[in-house]
mmCIF file of C-alpha atoms and ligand atoms in Angstrom:
data_model
loop_
_atom_site.group_PDB
_atom_site.id
_atom_site.type_symbol
_atom_site.label_atom_id
_atom_site.label_comp_id
_atom_site.label_asym_id
_atom_site.label_seq_id
_atom_site.Cartn_x
_atom_site.Cartn_y
_atom_site.Cartn_z
ATOM 1 C CA MET A 104 0.015 -0.018 0.037
ATOM 2 C CA THR A 105 1.494 3.350 -1.020
ATOM 3 C CA VAL A 106 1.302 6.237 1.240
ATOM 4 C CA GLU A 107 -1.490 8.819 1.233
ATOM 5 C CA ARG A 108 -1.032 12.004 3.079
ATOM 6 C CA SER A 109 -2.658 15.396 3.464
ATOM 7 C CA ASN A 110 -0.590 18.563 3.730
ATOM 8 C CA HIS A 111 -3.718 20.178 5.141
ATOM 9 C CA SER A 112 -3.551 18.190 8.407
ATOM 10 C CA THR A 113 0.170 18.563 8.912
ATOM 11 C CA GLY A 114 0.248 22.350 8.376
ATOM 12 C CA PHE A 115 1.977 24.345 5.704
ATOM 13 C CA ILE A 116 5.536 23.715 5.031
ATOM 14 C CA ALA A 117 6.789 25.392 1.991
ATOM 15 C CA LYS A 118 8.690 23.048 -0.352
ATOM 16 C CA GLU A 119 9.454 25.844 -2.733
ATOM 17 C CA MET A 120 10.813 29.229 -1.805
ATOM 18 C CA PRO A 121 11.085 32.510 -3.863
ATOM 19 C CA PRO A 122 11.715 33.467 -6.566
ATOM 20 C CA ARG A 123 8.214 31.791 -7.123
ATOM 21 C CA VAL A 124 5.698 34.015 -5.628
ATOM 22 C CA ILE A 125 3.316 31.064 -5.157
ATOM 23 C CA LEU A 126 4.401 28.612 -2.581
ATOM 24 C CA THR A 127 3.392 25.048 -2.301
ATOM 25 C CA SER A 128 3.449 22.276 0.238
ATOM 26 C CA MET A 129 3.596 19.638 -2.446
ATOM 27 C CA ASP A 130 6.611 17.320 -2.935
ATOM 28 C CA TRP A 131 6.492 16.754 -6.678
ATOM 29 C CA GLU A 132 8.921 13.854 -6.546
ATOM 30 C CA ALA A 133 7.223 11.693 -3.861
ATOM 31 C CA ASP A 134 5.302 8.542 -4.707
ATOM 32 C CA GLY A 135 1.795 7.933 -3.189
ATOM 33 C CA LYS A 136 -1.133 10.225 -2.979
ATOM 34 C CA GLN A 137 -0.658 13.833 -1.707
ATOM 35 C CA HIS A 138 -3.483 16.326 -0.991
ATOM 36 C CA GLY A 139 -2.133 19.877 -0.651
ATOM 37 C CA TYR A 140 -2.432 23.255 -2.176
ATOM 38 C CA LEU A 141 -0.748 26.114 -3.886
ATOM 39 C CA SER A 142 -0.650 29.203 -1.619
ATOM 40 C CA VAL A 143 -1.191 32.400 -3.650
ATOM 41 C CA PRO A 144 -0.306 35.627 -1.677
ATOM 42 C CA TYR A 145 -3.371 37.767 -1.413
ATOM 43 C CA SER A 146 -3.291 40.601 1.104
ATOM 44 C CA SER A 147 -6.869 41.948 1.668
ATOM 45 C CA ASP A 148 -9.064 43.790 4.136
ATOM 46 C CA ASP A 149 -9.989 40.254 5.521
ATOM 47 C CA SER A 150 -6.454 38.949 5.873
ATOM 48 C CA ALA A 151 -3.436 41.241 5.939
ATOM 49 C CA TRP A 152 -0.899 38.406 5.323
ATOM 50 C CA GLY A 153 -3.439 36.129 3.704
ATOM 51 C CA ALA A 154 -3.417 33.774 0.841
ATOM 52 C CA VAL A 155 -5.760 32.020 -1.697
ATOM 53 C CA ARG A 156 -5.288 28.364 -1.583
ATOM 54 C CA VAL A 157 -5.678 26.223 -4.683
ATOM 55 C CA PRO A 158 -6.301 22.568 -3.648
ATOM 56 C CA ILE A 159 -4.288 20.095 -5.514
ATOM 57 C CA THR A 160 -3.844 16.278 -5.556
ATOM 58 C CA LEU A 161 -0.782 14.509 -6.837
ATOM 59 C CA ILE A 162 -1.135 10.733 -7.424
ATOM 60 C CA ARG A 163 2.193 9.327 -8.298
ATOM 61 C CA ASN A 164 3.645 5.833 -8.584
ATOM 62 C CA GLY A 165 7.200 5.753 -10.010
ATOM 63 C CA GLU A 166 8.300 6.957 -13.510
ATOM 64 C CA GLY A 167 5.788 7.186 -16.295
ATOM 65 C CA PRO A 168 3.561 9.596 -18.119
ATOM 66 C CA CYS A 169 1.890 12.578 -16.179
ATOM 67 C CA VAL A 170 -1.479 14.036 -17.106
ATOM 68 C CA LEU A 171 -2.502 17.434 -15.669
ATOM 69 C CA PHE A 172 -6.330 17.578 -15.105
ATOM 70 C CA THR A 173 -7.898 20.995 -14.335
ATOM 71 C CA GLY A 174 -11.446 21.976 -13.496
ATOM 72 C CA GLY A 175 -12.863 25.265 -12.312
ATOM 73 C CA ASN A 176 -11.017 27.425 -14.653
ATOM 74 C CA HIS A 177 -14.258 29.200 -14.915
ATOM 75 C CA GLY A 178 -16.181 29.228 -11.577
ATOM 76 C CA ASP A 179 -19.782 28.343 -12.908
ATOM 77 C CA GLU A 180 -18.860 25.157 -14.610
ATOM 78 C CA TYR A 181 -19.291 22.112 -12.360
ATOM 79 C CA GLU A 182 -18.539 18.849 -14.044
ATOM 80 C CA GLY A 183 -14.880 19.271 -13.840
ATOM 81 C CA PRO A 184 -14.738 20.238 -10.164
ATOM 82 C CA ILE A 185 -17.223 17.448 -9.162
ATOM 83 C CA ALA A 186 -15.664 14.683 -11.182
ATOM 84 C CA LEU A 187 -12.068 15.619 -10.234
ATOM 85 C CA ARG A 188 -12.940 16.052 -6.602
ATOM 86 C CA LYS A 189 -14.524 12.607 -6.500
ATOM 87 C CA LEU A 190 -11.600 10.934 -8.344
ATOM 88 C CA ALA A 191 -8.981 12.709 -6.177
ATOM 89 C CA THR A 192 -10.572 10.915 -3.216
ATOM 90 C CA ALA A 193 -11.315 7.606 -4.937
ATOM 91 C CA LEU A 194 -8.107 6.834 -6.939
ATOM 92 C CA GLU A 195 -5.239 5.054 -5.314
ATOM 93 C CA ALA A 196 -1.509 5.374 -6.235
ATOM 94 C CA ASP A 197 -1.233 1.423 -6.160
ATOM 95 C CA ASP A 198 -3.242 1.476 -9.342
ATOM 96 C CA PHE A 199 -0.887 3.846 -10.990
ATOM 97 C CA ARG A 200 2.172 3.693 -13.098
ATOM 98 C CA GLY A 201 3.191 7.453 -13.636
ATOM 99 C CA SER A 202 1.166 10.258 -12.321
ATOM 100 C CA ALA A 203 -1.795 12.528 -12.279
ATOM 101 C CA ILE A 204 -1.937 16.107 -11.210
ATOM 102 C CA ILE A 205 -5.580 16.923 -10.197
ATOM 103 C CA ILE A 206 -6.815 20.475 -9.659
ATOM 104 C CA PRO A 207 -10.602 20.430 -9.273
ATOM 105 C CA ALA A 208 -10.863 24.247 -8.667
ATOM 106 C CA LEU A 209 -8.068 26.087 -10.599
ATOM 107 C CA ASN A 210 -9.765 29.416 -9.748
ATOM 108 C CA PRO A 211 -11.048 28.928 -6.125
ATOM 109 C CA PRO A 212 -12.408 32.512 -5.741
ATOM 110 C CA ALA A 213 -14.460 32.119 -8.977
ATOM 111 C CA VAL A 214 -15.716 28.668 -7.905
ATOM 112 C CA GLN A 215 -16.654 29.761 -4.372
ATOM 113 C CA ALA A 216 -18.522 32.645 -5.926
ATOM 114 C CA GLY A 217 -20.153 30.574 -8.663
ATOM 115 C CA THR A 218 -18.849 33.172 -11.256
ATOM 116 C CA ARG A 219 -17.093 32.773 -14.548
ATOM 117 C CA VAL A 220 -14.510 35.458 -13.626
ATOM 118 C CA SER A 221 -12.726 35.753 -10.279
ATOM 119 C CA PRO A 222 -14.631 38.203 -8.089
ATOM 120 C CA ILE A 223 -11.401 39.368 -6.298
ATOM 121 C CA ASP A 224 -9.604 40.700 -9.408
ATOM 122 C CA GLY A 225 -12.340 40.548 -12.052
ATOM 123 C CA VAL A 226 -9.940 38.465 -14.265
ATOM 124 C CA ASN A 227 -11.253 35.744 -16.642
ATOM 125 C CA MET A 228 -8.648 33.032 -16.012
ATOM 126 C CA ASN A 229 -8.879 31.561 -19.545
ATOM 127 C CA ARG A 230 -8.006 34.880 -21.169
ATOM 128 C CA SER A 231 -4.995 35.389 -18.839
ATOM 129 C CA PHE A 232 -2.458 32.785 -19.739
ATOM 130 C CA PRO A 233 0.459 32.461 -19.638
ATOM 131 C CA GLY A 234 -0.151 34.782 -16.486
ATOM 132 C CA LYS A 235 2.098 36.896 -14.681
ATOM 133 C CA ARG A 236 4.491 36.188 -11.758
ATOM 134 C CA THR A 237 3.560 39.299 -9.810
ATOM 135 C CA GLY A 238 0.101 39.877 -11.293
ATOM 136 C CA SER A 239 -3.302 39.701 -9.528
ATOM 137 C CA VAL A 240 -4.187 36.340 -7.864
ATOM 138 C CA THR A 241 -5.784 34.853 -11.162
ATOM 139 C CA LYS A 242 -2.739 35.829 -13.212
ATOM 140 C CA MET A 243 -0.336 34.368 -10.660
ATOM 141 C CA ILE A 244 -2.163 31.092 -10.784
ATOM 142 C CA CYS A 245 -1.973 31.052 -14.562
ATOM 143 C CA HIS A 246 1.823 31.898 -14.266
ATOM 144 C CA TYR A 247 2.403 28.941 -11.885
ATOM 145 C CA VAL A 248 0.499 26.581 -14.076
ATOM 146 C CA SER A 249 2.380 27.620 -17.192
ATOM 147 C CA THR A 250 5.859 27.615 -15.753
ATOM 148 C CA ARG A 251 5.872 25.013 -12.818
ATOM 149 C CA LEU A 252 3.039 22.512 -13.561
ATOM 150 C CA LEU A 253 2.988 22.320 -17.281
ATOM 151 C CA PRO A 254 6.595 21.256 -17.612
ATOM 152 C CA GLU A 255 5.700 18.180 -15.326
ATOM 153 C CA ALA A 256 2.929 17.174 -17.632
ATOM 154 C CA ASP A 257 3.018 15.105 -20.717
ATOM 155 C CA ALA A 258 -0.681 16.099 -21.613
ATOM 156 C CA VAL A 259 -3.400 18.359 -20.218
ATOM 157 C CA VAL A 260 -7.168 17.879 -19.883
ATOM 158 C CA ASP A 261 -8.955 21.225 -18.987
ATOM 159 C CA ILE A 262 -12.518 20.367 -18.144
ATOM 160 C CA HIS A 263 -15.049 23.146 -18.982
ATOM 161 C CA SER A 264 -18.918 23.383 -19.408
ATOM 162 C CA GLY A 265 -21.145 26.112 -20.670
ATOM 163 C CA GLY A 266 -21.427 27.804 -17.362
ATOM 164 C CA LYS A 267 -24.442 30.007 -16.516
ATOM 165 C CA THR A 268 -24.883 31.542 -20.052
ATOM 166 C CA LEU A 269 -24.314 28.652 -22.439
ATOM 167 C CA THR A 270 -25.310 25.057 -22.629
ATOM 168 C CA PHE A 271 -23.922 22.273 -24.994
ATOM 169 C CA THR A 272 -24.321 18.766 -26.170
ATOM 170 C CA PRO A 273 -21.366 17.363 -24.164
ATOM 171 C CA PHE A 274 -18.274 17.269 -26.184
ATOM 172 C CA ALA A 275 -14.372 16.974 -25.807
ATOM 173 C CA ALA A 276 -12.517 19.191 -28.165
ATOM 174 C CA MET A 277 -9.225 20.153 -29.687
ATOM 175 C CA HIS A 278 -7.953 22.905 -31.984
ATOM 176 C CA TYR A 279 -6.645 22.670 -35.639
ATOM 177 C CA LEU A 280 -2.881 22.210 -35.044
ATOM 178 C CA GLU A 281 -0.168 22.649 -37.658
ATOM 179 C CA ASP A 282 2.113 19.849 -36.410
ATOM 180 C CA PRO A 283 0.693 16.538 -37.797
ATOM 181 C CA ASP A 284 2.181 14.441 -34.980
ATOM 182 C CA GLN A 285 0.708 16.722 -32.339
ATOM 183 C CA PHE A 286 -2.637 16.717 -34.135
ATOM 184 C CA GLU A 287 -2.802 12.906 -34.174
ATOM 185 C CA GLN A 288 -1.674 12.515 -30.537
ATOM 186 C CA THR A 289 -4.241 15.095 -29.453
ATOM 187 C CA LYS A 290 -6.936 13.437 -31.490
ATOM 188 C CA ALA A 291 -6.086 10.137 -30.024
ATOM 189 C CA MET A 292 -6.557 11.446 -26.490
ATOM 190 C CA MET A 293 -9.780 13.214 -27.523
ATOM 191 C CA HIS A 294 -11.112 9.892 -28.947
ATOM 192 C CA ALA A 295 -9.983 8.128 -25.630
ATOM 193 C CA PHE A 296 -11.912 10.700 -23.556
ATOM 194 C CA ALA A 297 -15.041 9.312 -25.452
ATOM 195 C CA ALA A 298 -17.453 12.211 -24.942
ATOM 196 C CA PRO A 299 -20.676 11.825 -26.983
ATOM 197 C CA ILE A 300 -19.087 14.252 -29.469
ATOM 198 C CA SER A 301 -15.359 14.764 -30.289
ATOM 199 C CA LEU A 302 -15.075 18.160 -31.785
ATOM 200 C CA VAL A 303 -12.229 19.834 -33.847
ATOM 201 C CA ILE A 304 -12.921 23.456 -33.170
ATOM 202 C CA GLU A 305 -12.164 26.857 -34.654
ATOM 203 C CA GLU A 306 -12.947 29.299 -31.822
ATOM 204 C CA LEU A 307 -14.143 32.844 -31.796
ATOM 205 C CA ASP A 308 -11.671 34.213 -29.337
ATOM 206 C CA THR A 309 -8.502 32.418 -28.293
ATOM 207 C CA GLU A 310 -6.048 35.001 -26.932
ATOM 208 C CA GLY A 311 -4.862 34.244 -23.527
ATOM 209 C CA MET A 312 -6.351 30.618 -23.242
ATOM 210 C CA PHE A 313 -4.617 27.833 -21.397
ATOM 211 C CA ASP A 314 -5.056 25.808 -24.601
ATOM 212 C CA GLY A 315 -2.556 27.842 -26.584
ATOM 213 C CA VAL A 316 0.101 27.842 -23.833
ATOM 214 C CA VAL A 317 -0.013 23.942 -23.815
ATOM 215 C CA GLU A 318 -0.299 23.700 -27.618
ATOM 216 C CA ASP A 319 2.824 25.856 -27.989
ATOM 217 C CA THR A 320 4.879 23.255 -26.107
ATOM 218 C CA GLY A 321 3.860 20.548 -28.583
ATOM 219 C CA LYS A 322 1.936 18.606 -25.875
ATOM 220 C CA PRO A 323 -1.486 17.122 -26.317
ATOM 221 C CA PHE A 324 -4.257 19.284 -24.992
ATOM 222 C CA ILE A 325 -8.027 18.687 -24.993
ATOM 223 C CA PHE A 326 -10.773 20.644 -23.266
ATOM 224 C CA THR A 327 -14.399 19.825 -22.952
ATOM 225 C CA GLU A 328 -17.849 21.474 -22.844
ATOM 226 C CA LEU A 329 -19.994 19.014 -21.003
ATOM 227 C CA GLY A 330 -23.261 20.820 -20.387
ATOM 228 C CA GLY A 331 -24.074 24.033 -18.889
ATOM 229 C CA GLY A 332 -26.632 26.434 -17.521
ATOM 230 C CA GLY A 333 -24.648 26.662 -14.208
ATOM 231 C CA THR A 334 -25.486 23.124 -13.009
ATOM 232 C CA VAL A 335 -24.810 19.428 -13.770
ATOM 233 C CA THR A 336 -26.881 16.278 -14.619
ATOM 234 C CA PRO A 337 -26.044 12.716 -13.646
ATOM 235 C CA GLN A 338 -25.221 12.055 -17.323
ATOM 236 C CA THR A 339 -22.735 14.988 -17.625
ATOM 237 C CA VAL A 340 -20.843 14.178 -14.439
ATOM 238 C CA ALA A 341 -20.550 10.614 -15.578
ATOM 239 C CA ILE A 342 -19.100 11.667 -18.962
ATOM 240 C CA ALA A 343 -16.518 13.660 -17.110
ATOM 241 C CA GLU A 344 -15.577 10.924 -14.710
ATOM 242 C CA ARG A 345 -15.497 8.193 -17.496
ATOM 243 C CA GLY A 346 -13.389 10.500 -19.718
ATOM 244 C CA ILE A 347 -10.747 11.213 -17.025
ATOM 245 C CA ILE A 348 -10.419 7.493 -16.409
ATOM 246 C CA ASN A 349 -10.339 6.839 -20.177
ATOM 247 C CA VAL A 350 -7.507 9.322 -20.579
ATOM 248 C CA LEU A 351 -5.555 7.790 -17.707
ATOM 249 C CA ARG A 352 -5.915 4.408 -19.123
ATOM 250 C CA HIS A 353 -5.082 5.679 -22.664
ATOM 251 C CA PHE A 354 -1.573 6.779 -21.337
ATOM 252 C CA GLY A 355 -1.172 3.636 -19.408
ATOM 253 C CA ILE A 356 -1.175 5.403 -16.070
ATOM 254 C CA TYR A 357 -4.245 3.828 -14.466
ATOM 255 C CA HIS A 358 -4.539 -0.003 -14.063
ATOM 256 C CA GLY A 359 -7.424 -0.162 -11.499
ATOM 257 C CA GLU A 360 -10.385 -2.498 -11.604
ATOM 258 C CA PRO A 361 -13.124 -1.051 -13.882
ATOM 259 C CA MET A 362 -15.191 1.524 -12.117
ATOM 260 C CA ASP A 363 -19.031 1.236 -12.126
ATOM 261 C CA PHE A 364 -19.390 4.015 -14.679
ATOM 262 C CA GLU A 365 -16.902 2.176 -16.967
ATOM 263 C CA LYS A 366 -19.092 -0.934 -17.106
ATOM 264 C CA GLU A 367 -21.993 0.909 -18.681
ATOM 265 C CA GLU A 368 -22.380 0.664 -22.489
ATOM 266 C CA VAL A 369 -21.821 3.982 -24.193
ATOM 267 C CA PRO A 370 -22.317 4.864 -27.783
ATOM 268 C CA PRO A 371 -19.023 5.556 -29.754
ATOM 269 C CA THR A 372 -17.889 9.103 -29.918
ATOM 270 C CA ARG A 373 -19.022 11.103 -32.909
ATOM 271 C CA MET A 374 -16.398 13.121 -34.702
ATOM 272 C CA MET A 375 -17.766 16.642 -35.646
ATOM 273 C CA ALA A 376 -16.106 20.027 -36.401
ATOM 274 C CA THR A 377 -16.868 23.768 -36.147
ATOM 275 C CA PRO A 378 -14.365 24.746 -38.997
ATOM 276 C CA ASP A 379 -14.979 28.513 -39.165
ATOM 277 C CA GLY A 380 -17.095 31.465 -38.075
ATOM 278 C CA LYS A 381 -20.180 30.246 -39.939
ATOM 279 C CA SER A 382 -20.818 27.821 -37.052
ATOM 280 C CA TYR A 383 -21.718 30.749 -34.795
ATOM 281 C CA THR A 384 -24.824 32.973 -34.731
ATOM 282 C CA ILE A 385 -24.294 36.145 -32.701
ATOM 283 C CA SER A 386 -26.835 38.489 -31.265
ATOM 284 C CA ASP A 387 -27.145 42.136 -32.399
ATOM 285 C CA GLU A 388 -30.008 43.089 -29.977
ATOM 286 C CA THR A 389 -31.056 43.172 -26.398
ATOM 287 C CA GLY A 390 -34.242 41.468 -25.512
ATOM 288 C CA LEU A 391 -36.215 38.243 -24.891
ATOM 289 C CA PHE A 392 -34.521 35.322 -26.488
ATOM 290 C CA GLU A 393 -36.778 32.725 -27.903
ATOM 291 C CA MET A 394 -34.819 29.664 -29.312
ATOM 292 C CA VAL A 395 -36.993 27.715 -31.775
ATOM 293 C CA VAL A 396 -34.705 24.644 -32.239
ATOM 294 C CA ASN A 397 -33.358 22.302 -29.574
ATOM 295 C CA LEU A 398 -29.874 21.092 -28.884
ATOM 296 C CA GLY A 399 -29.301 17.982 -31.100
ATOM 297 C CA ASP A 400 -31.607 19.132 -33.929
ATOM 298 C CA SER A 401 -30.318 19.051 -37.482
ATOM 299 C CA VAL A 402 -30.584 22.492 -39.165
ATOM 300 C CA GLU A 403 -30.329 23.679 -42.635
ATOM 301 C CA GLU A 404 -28.406 26.936 -43.769
ATOM 302 C CA GLY A 405 -30.807 29.677 -43.638
ATOM 303 C CA GLN A 406 -33.099 27.975 -41.156
ATOM 304 C CA LEU A 407 -34.684 30.110 -38.396
ATOM 305 C CA LEU A 408 -32.857 29.396 -35.034
ATOM 306 C CA GLY A 409 -34.349 31.971 -32.828
ATOM 307 C CA ARG A 410 -35.908 35.348 -32.254
ATOM 308 C CA ILE A 411 -35.140 38.262 -29.961
ATOM 309 C CA HIS A 412 -38.196 40.257 -28.895
ATOM 310 C CA SER A 413 -37.949 43.956 -27.807
ATOM 311 C CA ILE A 414 -38.920 44.326 -24.151
ATOM 312 C CA GLU A 415 -39.657 48.068 -24.565
ATOM 313 C CA LYS A 416 -41.787 48.220 -27.789
ATOM 314 C CA THR A 417 -44.660 45.866 -28.764
ATOM 315 C CA GLU A 418 -44.897 47.432 -32.233
ATOM 316 C CA ILE A 419 -41.500 46.101 -33.309
ATOM 317 C CA PRO A 420 -41.336 42.698 -34.905
ATOM 318 C CA PRO A 421 -38.773 40.301 -33.450
ATOM 319 C CA SER A 422 -35.285 40.115 -34.808
ATOM 320 C CA LEU A 423 -34.705 36.810 -36.484
ATOM 321 C CA TYR A 424 -31.502 34.785 -36.260
ATOM 322 C CA PHE A 425 -30.691 32.070 -38.717
ATOM 323 C CA ALA A 426 -28.198 29.138 -39.240
ATOM 324 C CA HIS A 427 -25.204 30.195 -41.373
ATOM 325 C CA ARG A 428 -24.553 26.619 -42.288
ATOM 326 C CA SER A 429 -26.321 23.221 -42.219
ATOM 327 C CA GLY A 430 -25.292 20.868 -39.417
ATOM 328 C CA GLU A 431 -26.402 20.077 -36.000
ATOM 329 C CA LEU A 432 -27.124 22.557 -33.113
ATOM 330 C CA ILE A 433 -24.551 21.531 -30.351
ATOM 331 C CA GLY A 434 -24.468 24.741 -28.288
ATOM 332 C CA ARG A 435 -26.857 27.644 -27.396
ATOM 333 C CA HIS A 436 -27.222 30.741 -25.320
ATOM 334 C CA TYR A 437 -28.940 29.644 -22.120
ATOM 335 C CA PRO A 438 -30.479 32.650 -20.375
ATOM 336 C CA GLY A 439 -33.894 33.948 -21.514
ATOM 337 C CA LEU A 440 -32.385 37.448 -22.138
ATOM 338 C CA ALA A 441 -29.940 38.284 -24.906
ATOM 339 C CA ARG A 442 -27.581 41.165 -25.436
ATOM 340 C CA PRO A 443 -25.532 42.336 -28.458
ATOM 341 C CA GLY A 444 -22.538 40.164 -28.954
ATOM 342 C CA ASP A 445 -23.993 37.160 -27.179
ATOM 343 C CA CYS A 446 -23.208 33.801 -28.948
ATOM 344 C CA LEU A 447 -26.722 32.482 -29.510
ATOM 345 C CA ALA A 448 -26.054 29.223 -31.407
ATOM 346 C CA VAL A 449 -23.128 26.810 -32.300
ATOM 347 C CA ILE A 450 -23.591 24.548 -35.328
ATOM 348 C CA ALA A 451 -21.184 21.663 -35.899
ATOM 349 C CA ILE A 452 -20.841 19.329 -38.902
ATOM 350 C CA ASP A 453 -19.893 15.733 -39.174
ATOM 351 C CA ASP A 454 -16.142 15.272 -39.654
ATOM 352 C CA GLU A 455 -14.945 12.112 -41.487
HETATM 353 CA CA1 CA B 243 -15.480 27.695 -19.745
#
């Protein structure tokens, strides 16, 4: 039986000293399971010499591949934090060859507040990579991940969902990559995750994302969008749990007995793509948002997707929003109100 220990119960002993601003109690070389945290200095009205703690679990058993799993990059997306939190408790180092670094809540102030961006510095973590050594709390976490954790990892899985303002048919995703080897390795990891949809995605807005920082190192990176609306379902949590275990098995890291959710029959993942901007329909108005198609519906180019009704004037007809391509609706704006610039609909096409 390998050792399991908690740095929480034994008190904080910094294993790393400056020049890093973030300190940690973790011993990255030790075998076994460690529960600890990153300590991010945050001097506030509530705590003059205080810190934000980022909980972290390292499960390691000897040399071998290492996968970094992150959830709670955005604070209103829950499948990642829940599934990673459960597996951090359930997985045992004896069943490992290699290691996993598990961070269920990468941006704890945002997760604690249930908000996309951090309430203490107003920063959207996934637009702030590679971060800044002496920046605000969120930027310091990004910097630590980029400079200290990423070099430890052979691959990264960043678990997102739609949050309060979007909802998706659950998918794992990767970007179009120039290096063919990196593309194939990443695609194999995405396949292994085995979400209902595996999506090759061209995104609207990529500056400052974790994705690009990992991709620039040549390592495989996938992310997910597993649901949304600011909550979870039994199905979306199971997809996250199964996907994490699938990736660990894919890299030969996890050798444990099949978990209950692994024994269930699941349909094969479906390869899809959002190859360009025609996959997105964007709002131009403020008003009541009436979607007229459902997630999973097939739509034709030019088909009506939704209407936005003026709240102030009854004489104005609704603004109509159409599909810019034929395909399947895999994502939609979730709230009943829309504003200019909101992404209202995401349409994917079958790939292969
Ligand atoms: Ca997200």
